[in-house]
PDB file of C-alpha atoms in Angstrom:
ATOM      1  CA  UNK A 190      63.842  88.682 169.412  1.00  0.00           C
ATOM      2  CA  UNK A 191      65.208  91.863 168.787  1.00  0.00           C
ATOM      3  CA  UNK A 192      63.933  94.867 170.146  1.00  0.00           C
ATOM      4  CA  UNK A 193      65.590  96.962 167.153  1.00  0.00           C
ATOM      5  CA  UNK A 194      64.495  94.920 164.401  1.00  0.00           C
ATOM      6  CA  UNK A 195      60.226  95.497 164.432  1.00  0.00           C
ATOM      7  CA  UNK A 196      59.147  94.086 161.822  1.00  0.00           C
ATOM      8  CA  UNK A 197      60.848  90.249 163.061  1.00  0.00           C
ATOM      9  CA  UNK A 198      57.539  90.417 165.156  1.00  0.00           C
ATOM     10  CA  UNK A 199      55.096  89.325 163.020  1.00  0.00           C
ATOM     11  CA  UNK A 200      57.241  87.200 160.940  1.00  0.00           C
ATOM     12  CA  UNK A 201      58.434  85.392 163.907  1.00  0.00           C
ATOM     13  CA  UNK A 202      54.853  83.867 164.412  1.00  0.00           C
ATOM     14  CA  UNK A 203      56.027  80.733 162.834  1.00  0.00           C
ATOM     15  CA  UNK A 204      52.093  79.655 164.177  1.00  0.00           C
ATOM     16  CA  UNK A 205      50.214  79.272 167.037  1.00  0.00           C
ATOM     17  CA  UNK A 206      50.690  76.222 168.516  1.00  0.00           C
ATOM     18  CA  UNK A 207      54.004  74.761 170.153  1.00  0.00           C
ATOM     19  CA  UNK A 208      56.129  73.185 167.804  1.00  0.00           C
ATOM     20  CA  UNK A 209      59.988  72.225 167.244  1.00  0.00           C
ATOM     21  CA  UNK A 210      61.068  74.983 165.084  1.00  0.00           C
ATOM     22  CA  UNK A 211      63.578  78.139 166.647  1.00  0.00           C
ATOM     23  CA  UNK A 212      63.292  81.282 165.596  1.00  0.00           C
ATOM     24  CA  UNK A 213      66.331  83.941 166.060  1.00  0.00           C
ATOM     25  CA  UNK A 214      67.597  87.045 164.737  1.00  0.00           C
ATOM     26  CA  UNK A 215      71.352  86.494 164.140  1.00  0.00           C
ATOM     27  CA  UNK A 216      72.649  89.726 162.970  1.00  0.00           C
ATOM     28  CA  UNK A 217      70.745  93.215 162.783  1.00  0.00           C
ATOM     29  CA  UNK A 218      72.433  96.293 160.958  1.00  0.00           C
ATOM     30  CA  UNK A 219      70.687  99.606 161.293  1.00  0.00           C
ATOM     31  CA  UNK A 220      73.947 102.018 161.476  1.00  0.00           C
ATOM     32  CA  UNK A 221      71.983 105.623 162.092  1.00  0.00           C
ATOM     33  CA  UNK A 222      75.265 107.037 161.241  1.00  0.00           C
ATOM     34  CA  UNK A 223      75.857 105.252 158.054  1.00  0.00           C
ATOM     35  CA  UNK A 224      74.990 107.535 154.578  1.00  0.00           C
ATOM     36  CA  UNK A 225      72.156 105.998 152.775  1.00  0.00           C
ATOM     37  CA  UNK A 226      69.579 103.580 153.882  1.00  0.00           C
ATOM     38  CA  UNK A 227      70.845 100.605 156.290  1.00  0.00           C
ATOM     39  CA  UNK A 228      68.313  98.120 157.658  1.00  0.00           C
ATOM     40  CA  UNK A 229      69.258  94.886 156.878  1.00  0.00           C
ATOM     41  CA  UNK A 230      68.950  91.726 158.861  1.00  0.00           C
ATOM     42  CA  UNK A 231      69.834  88.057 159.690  1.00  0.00           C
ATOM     43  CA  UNK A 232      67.200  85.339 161.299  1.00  0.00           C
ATOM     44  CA  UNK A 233      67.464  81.941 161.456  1.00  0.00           C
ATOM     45  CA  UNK A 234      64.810  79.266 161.771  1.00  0.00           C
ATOM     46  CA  UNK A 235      66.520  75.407 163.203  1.00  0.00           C
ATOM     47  CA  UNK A 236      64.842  72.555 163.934  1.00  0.00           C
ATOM     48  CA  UNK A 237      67.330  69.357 164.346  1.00  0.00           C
ATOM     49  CA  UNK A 238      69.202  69.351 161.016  1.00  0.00           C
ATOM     50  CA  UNK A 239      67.124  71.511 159.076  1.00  0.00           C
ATOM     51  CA  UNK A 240      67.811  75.446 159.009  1.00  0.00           C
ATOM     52  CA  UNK A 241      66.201  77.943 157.002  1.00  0.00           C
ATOM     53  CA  UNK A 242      68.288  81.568 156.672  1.00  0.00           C
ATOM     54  CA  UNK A 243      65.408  84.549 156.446  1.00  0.00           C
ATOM     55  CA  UNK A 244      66.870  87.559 155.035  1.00  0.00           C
ATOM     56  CA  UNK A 245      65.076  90.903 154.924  1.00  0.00           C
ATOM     57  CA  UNK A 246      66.986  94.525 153.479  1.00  0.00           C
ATOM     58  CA  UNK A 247      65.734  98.121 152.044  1.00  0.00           C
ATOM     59  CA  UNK A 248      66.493  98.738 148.798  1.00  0.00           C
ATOM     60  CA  UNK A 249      67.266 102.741 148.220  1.00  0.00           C
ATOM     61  CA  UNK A 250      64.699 104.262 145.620  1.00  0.00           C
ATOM     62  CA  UNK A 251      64.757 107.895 144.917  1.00  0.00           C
ATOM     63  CA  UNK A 252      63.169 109.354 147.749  1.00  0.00           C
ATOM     64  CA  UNK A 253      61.180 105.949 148.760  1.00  0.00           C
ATOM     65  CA  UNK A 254      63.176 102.212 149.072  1.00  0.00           C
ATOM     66  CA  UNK A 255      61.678  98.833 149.107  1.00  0.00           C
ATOM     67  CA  UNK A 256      61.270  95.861 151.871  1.00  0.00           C
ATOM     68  CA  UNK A 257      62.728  92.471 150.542  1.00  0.00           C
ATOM     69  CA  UNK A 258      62.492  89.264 152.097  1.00  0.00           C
ATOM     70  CA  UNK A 259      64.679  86.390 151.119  1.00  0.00           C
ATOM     71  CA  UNK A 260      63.582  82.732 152.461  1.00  0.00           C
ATOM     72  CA  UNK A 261      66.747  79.823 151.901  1.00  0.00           C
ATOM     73  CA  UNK A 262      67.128  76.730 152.706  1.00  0.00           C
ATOM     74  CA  UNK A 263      71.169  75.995 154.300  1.00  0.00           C
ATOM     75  CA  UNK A 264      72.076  73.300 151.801  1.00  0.00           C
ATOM     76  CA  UNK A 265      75.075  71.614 150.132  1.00  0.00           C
ATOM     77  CA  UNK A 266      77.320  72.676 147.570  1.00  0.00           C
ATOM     78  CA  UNK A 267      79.254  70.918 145.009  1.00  0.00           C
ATOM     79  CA  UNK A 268      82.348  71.100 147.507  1.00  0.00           C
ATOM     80  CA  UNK A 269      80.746  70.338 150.662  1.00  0.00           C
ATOM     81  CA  UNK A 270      80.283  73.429 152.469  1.00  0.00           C
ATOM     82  CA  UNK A 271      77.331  74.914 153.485  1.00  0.00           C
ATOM     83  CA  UNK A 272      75.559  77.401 150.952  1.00  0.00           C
ATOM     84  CA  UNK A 273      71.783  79.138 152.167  1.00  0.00           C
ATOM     85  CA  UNK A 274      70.405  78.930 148.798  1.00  0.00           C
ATOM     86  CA  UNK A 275      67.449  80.888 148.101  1.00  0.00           C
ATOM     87  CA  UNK A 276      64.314  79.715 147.296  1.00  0.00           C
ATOM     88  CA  UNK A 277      62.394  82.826 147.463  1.00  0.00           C
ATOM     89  CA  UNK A 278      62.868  86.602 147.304  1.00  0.00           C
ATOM     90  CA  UNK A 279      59.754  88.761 147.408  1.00  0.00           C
ATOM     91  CA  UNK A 280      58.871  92.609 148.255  1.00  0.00           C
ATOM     92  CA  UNK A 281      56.568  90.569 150.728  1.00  0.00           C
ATOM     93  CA  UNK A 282      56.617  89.346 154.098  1.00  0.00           C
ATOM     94  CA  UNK A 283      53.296  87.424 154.020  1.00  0.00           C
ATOM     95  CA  UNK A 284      54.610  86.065 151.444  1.00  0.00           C
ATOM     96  CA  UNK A 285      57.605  84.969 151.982  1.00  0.00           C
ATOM     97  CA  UNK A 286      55.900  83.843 155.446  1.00  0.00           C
ATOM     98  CA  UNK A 287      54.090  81.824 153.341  1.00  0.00           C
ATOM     99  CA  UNK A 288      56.635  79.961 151.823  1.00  0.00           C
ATOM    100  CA  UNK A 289      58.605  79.098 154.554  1.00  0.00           C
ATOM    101  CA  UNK A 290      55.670  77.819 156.570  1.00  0.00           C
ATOM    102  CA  UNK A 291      55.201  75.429 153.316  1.00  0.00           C
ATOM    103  CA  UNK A 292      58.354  74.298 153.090  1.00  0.00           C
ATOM    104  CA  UNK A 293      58.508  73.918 156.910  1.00  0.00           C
ATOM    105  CA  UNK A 294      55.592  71.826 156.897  1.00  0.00           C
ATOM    106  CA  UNK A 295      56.215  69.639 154.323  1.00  0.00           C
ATOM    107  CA  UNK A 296      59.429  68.998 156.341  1.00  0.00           C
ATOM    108  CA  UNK A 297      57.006  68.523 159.216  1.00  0.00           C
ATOM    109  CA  UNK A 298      54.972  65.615 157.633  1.00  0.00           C
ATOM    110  CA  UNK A 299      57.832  63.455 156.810  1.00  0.00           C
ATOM    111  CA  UNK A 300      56.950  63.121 153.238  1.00  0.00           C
ATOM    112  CA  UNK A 301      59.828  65.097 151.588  1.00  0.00           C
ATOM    113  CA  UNK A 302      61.838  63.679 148.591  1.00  0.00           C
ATOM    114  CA  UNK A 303      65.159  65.274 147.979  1.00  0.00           C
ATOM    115  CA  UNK A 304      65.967  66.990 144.308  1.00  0.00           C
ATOM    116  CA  UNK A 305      68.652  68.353 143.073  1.00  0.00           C
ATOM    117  CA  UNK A 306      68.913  71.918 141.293  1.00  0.00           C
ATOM    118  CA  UNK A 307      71.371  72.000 139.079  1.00  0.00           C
ATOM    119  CA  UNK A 308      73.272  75.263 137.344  1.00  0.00           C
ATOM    120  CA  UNK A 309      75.087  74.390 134.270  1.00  0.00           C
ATOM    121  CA  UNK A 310      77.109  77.188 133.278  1.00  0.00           C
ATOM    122  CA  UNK A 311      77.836  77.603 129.261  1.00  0.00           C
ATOM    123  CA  UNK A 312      81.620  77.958 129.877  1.00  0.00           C
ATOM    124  CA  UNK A 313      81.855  74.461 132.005  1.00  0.00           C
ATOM    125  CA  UNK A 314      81.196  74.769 135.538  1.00  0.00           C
ATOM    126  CA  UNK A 315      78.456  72.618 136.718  1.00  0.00           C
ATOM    127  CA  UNK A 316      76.824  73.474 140.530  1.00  0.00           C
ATOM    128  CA  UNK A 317      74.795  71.115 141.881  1.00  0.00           C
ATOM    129  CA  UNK A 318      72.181  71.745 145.107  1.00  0.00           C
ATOM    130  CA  UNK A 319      70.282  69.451 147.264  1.00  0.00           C
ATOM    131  CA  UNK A 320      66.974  70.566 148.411  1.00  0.00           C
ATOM    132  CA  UNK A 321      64.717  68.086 151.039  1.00  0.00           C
ATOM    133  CA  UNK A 322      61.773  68.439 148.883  1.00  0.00           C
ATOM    134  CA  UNK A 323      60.754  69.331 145.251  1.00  0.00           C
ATOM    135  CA  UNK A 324      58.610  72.176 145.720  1.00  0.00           C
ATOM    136  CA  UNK A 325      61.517  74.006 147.403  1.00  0.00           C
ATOM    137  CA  UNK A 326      63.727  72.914 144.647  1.00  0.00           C
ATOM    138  CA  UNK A 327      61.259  74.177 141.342  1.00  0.00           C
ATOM    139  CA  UNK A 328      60.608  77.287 143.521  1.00  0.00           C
ATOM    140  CA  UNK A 329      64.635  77.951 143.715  1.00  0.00           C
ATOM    141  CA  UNK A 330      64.787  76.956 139.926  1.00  0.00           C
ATOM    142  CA  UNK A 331      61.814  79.459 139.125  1.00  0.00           C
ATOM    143  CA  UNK A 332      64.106  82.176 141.242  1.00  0.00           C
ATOM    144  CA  UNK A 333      67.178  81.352 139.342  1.00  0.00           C
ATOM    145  CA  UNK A 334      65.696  82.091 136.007  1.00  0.00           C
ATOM    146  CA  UNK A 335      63.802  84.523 137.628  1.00  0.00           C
ATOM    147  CA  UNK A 336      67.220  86.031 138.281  1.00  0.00           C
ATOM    148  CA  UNK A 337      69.112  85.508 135.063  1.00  0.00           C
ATOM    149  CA  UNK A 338      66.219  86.976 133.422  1.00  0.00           C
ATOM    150  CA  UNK A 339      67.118  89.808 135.152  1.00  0.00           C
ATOM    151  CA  UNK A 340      71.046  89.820 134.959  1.00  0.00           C
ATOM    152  CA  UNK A 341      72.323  89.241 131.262  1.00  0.00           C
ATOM    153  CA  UNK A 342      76.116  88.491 133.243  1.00  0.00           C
ATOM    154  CA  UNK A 343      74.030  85.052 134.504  1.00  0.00           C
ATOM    155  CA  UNK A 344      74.873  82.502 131.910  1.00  0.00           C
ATOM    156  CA  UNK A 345      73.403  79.333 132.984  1.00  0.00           C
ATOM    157  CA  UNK A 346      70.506  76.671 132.203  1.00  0.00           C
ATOM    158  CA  UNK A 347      68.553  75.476 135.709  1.00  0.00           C
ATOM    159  CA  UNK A 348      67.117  71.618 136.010  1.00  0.00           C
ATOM    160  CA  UNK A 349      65.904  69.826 138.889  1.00  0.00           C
ATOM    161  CA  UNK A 350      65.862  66.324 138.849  1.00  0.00           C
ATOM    162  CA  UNK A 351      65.382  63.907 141.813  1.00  0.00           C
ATOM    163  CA  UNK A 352      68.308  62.172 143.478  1.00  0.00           C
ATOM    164  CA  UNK A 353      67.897  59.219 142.196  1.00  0.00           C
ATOM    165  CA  UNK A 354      67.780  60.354 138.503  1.00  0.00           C
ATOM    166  CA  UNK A 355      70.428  62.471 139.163  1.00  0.00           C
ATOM    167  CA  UNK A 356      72.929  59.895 140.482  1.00  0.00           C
ATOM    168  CA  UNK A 357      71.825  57.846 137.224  1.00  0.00           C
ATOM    169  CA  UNK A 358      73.252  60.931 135.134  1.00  0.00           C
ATOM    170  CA  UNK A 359      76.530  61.456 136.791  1.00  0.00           C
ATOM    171  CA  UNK A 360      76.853  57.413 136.573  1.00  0.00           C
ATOM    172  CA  UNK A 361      76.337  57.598 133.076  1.00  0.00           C
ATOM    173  CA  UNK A 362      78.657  60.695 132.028  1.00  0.00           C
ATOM    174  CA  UNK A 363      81.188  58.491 134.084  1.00  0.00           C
ATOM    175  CA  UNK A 364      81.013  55.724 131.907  1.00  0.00           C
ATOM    176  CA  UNK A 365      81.025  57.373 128.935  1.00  0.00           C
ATOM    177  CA  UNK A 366      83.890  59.574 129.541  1.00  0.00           C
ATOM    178  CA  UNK A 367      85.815  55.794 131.049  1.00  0.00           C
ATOM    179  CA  UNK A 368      84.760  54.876 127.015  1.00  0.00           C
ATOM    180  CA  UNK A 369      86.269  58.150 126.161  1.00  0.00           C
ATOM    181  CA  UNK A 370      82.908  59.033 124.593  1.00  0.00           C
ATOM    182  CA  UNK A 371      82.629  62.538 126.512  1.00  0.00           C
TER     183      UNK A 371
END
C-alpha cells in the first residue's frame, strides 16, 4: 500500500478471507507543487493471467472537483498488445468496488465464457476486444455508448458477440470477399 494514496485503503479490501488475488498501487501522482488539482493514481489487481488496472483521478470543478474510479480489464487488441480496457467508470468507489469484485468472482468460479466487444468505426476501422466473461463485456459496451453519447468526435457502433459467433463472422466476410462479394 501506499501511505500517500488514503483512499487505496478501503478499496484494497478485495474481502475478508485469503484468496489469490494481489493488490498494488503502481504509480501515485500528488505533485503539491503542480497548479491545479493532481491526485491521480495507478493499482493493479493480478492473479495468474488475469489483471485488472483500477484507476482513480479528481476532476477540477469550480471551486469543488470530483473522485472517479475506473475498473479495466488488461485485454487484447486487434494487434496483439496489451490494452486495459475499461469496463467501468463511476464517481464511486463502492461501486466500482462492486464491479470488480463481480467480475473477479465470476473469474473465481471457473464459469466464464469469453466475448468479444467490437468497435466498428463509420470510416472503416474495425477494433475488436476479448473480455473472459460477458457481463464484463455488455458492461464495457454499455460504457462505450455511454461514452460516445457523451463525445459527438466518437463515431462508432458497439456489439458483443461470443467467440465462437464471432470467429463464424470473420470466416464468413473471408469467404465472401475470396468470392469478391465484399
Amino acid at each position: 500500500m501506499n501511505p500517500r494514496a488514503p483512499h487505496w485503503f478501503e478499496f484494497n479490501r478485495l474481502n475478508d478471507l485469503p484468496n489469490d488475488w494481489t493488490f498494488e498501487v503502481t504509480e501515485w501522482d500528488d505533485d503539491p507543487d503542480v497548479e491545479g488539482v493532481v491526485d491521480r493514481g495507478e493499482a493493479e489487481v493480478v492473479r495468474d493471467d488475469h489483471r485488472f488496472v483500477v484507476n482513480t483521478w479528481l476532476e477540477p470543478r469550480p471551486r469543488t472537483h470530483d473522485r472517479y474510479w475506473s475498473v479495466c480489464y488488461e485485454t487484447i487488441n486487434q494487434d496483439g498488445e496489451l490494452e486495459p480496457l475499461s469496463f467501468h467508470i463511476s464517481k464511486s468507489q463502492s461501486i466500482a468496488r462492486n464491479n470488480l469484485g463481480h467480475a473477479r468472482d465470476v473469474l473465481d468460479n471457473g464459469d466464464a465464457r469469453p466475448h468479444i466487444l467490437v468497435r466498428d468505426h463509420n470510416d472503416g476501422p474495425r477494433e475488436a476486444f476479448e473480455y473472459p466473461t460477458e457481463h464484463m463485456a455488455e458492461k464495457a459496451a454499455d460504457l462505450q455508448i455511454e461514452l460516445k453519447l457523451g463525445n459527438d468526435d466518437r463515431d462508432y457502433i458497439v456489439s458483443v458477440h461470443t467467440v465462437d459467433e464471432w470467429e463464424q463472422r470473420l470466416q464468413t466476410e473471408q469467404s465472401l470477399r475470396i468470392r469478391g462479394e465484399l
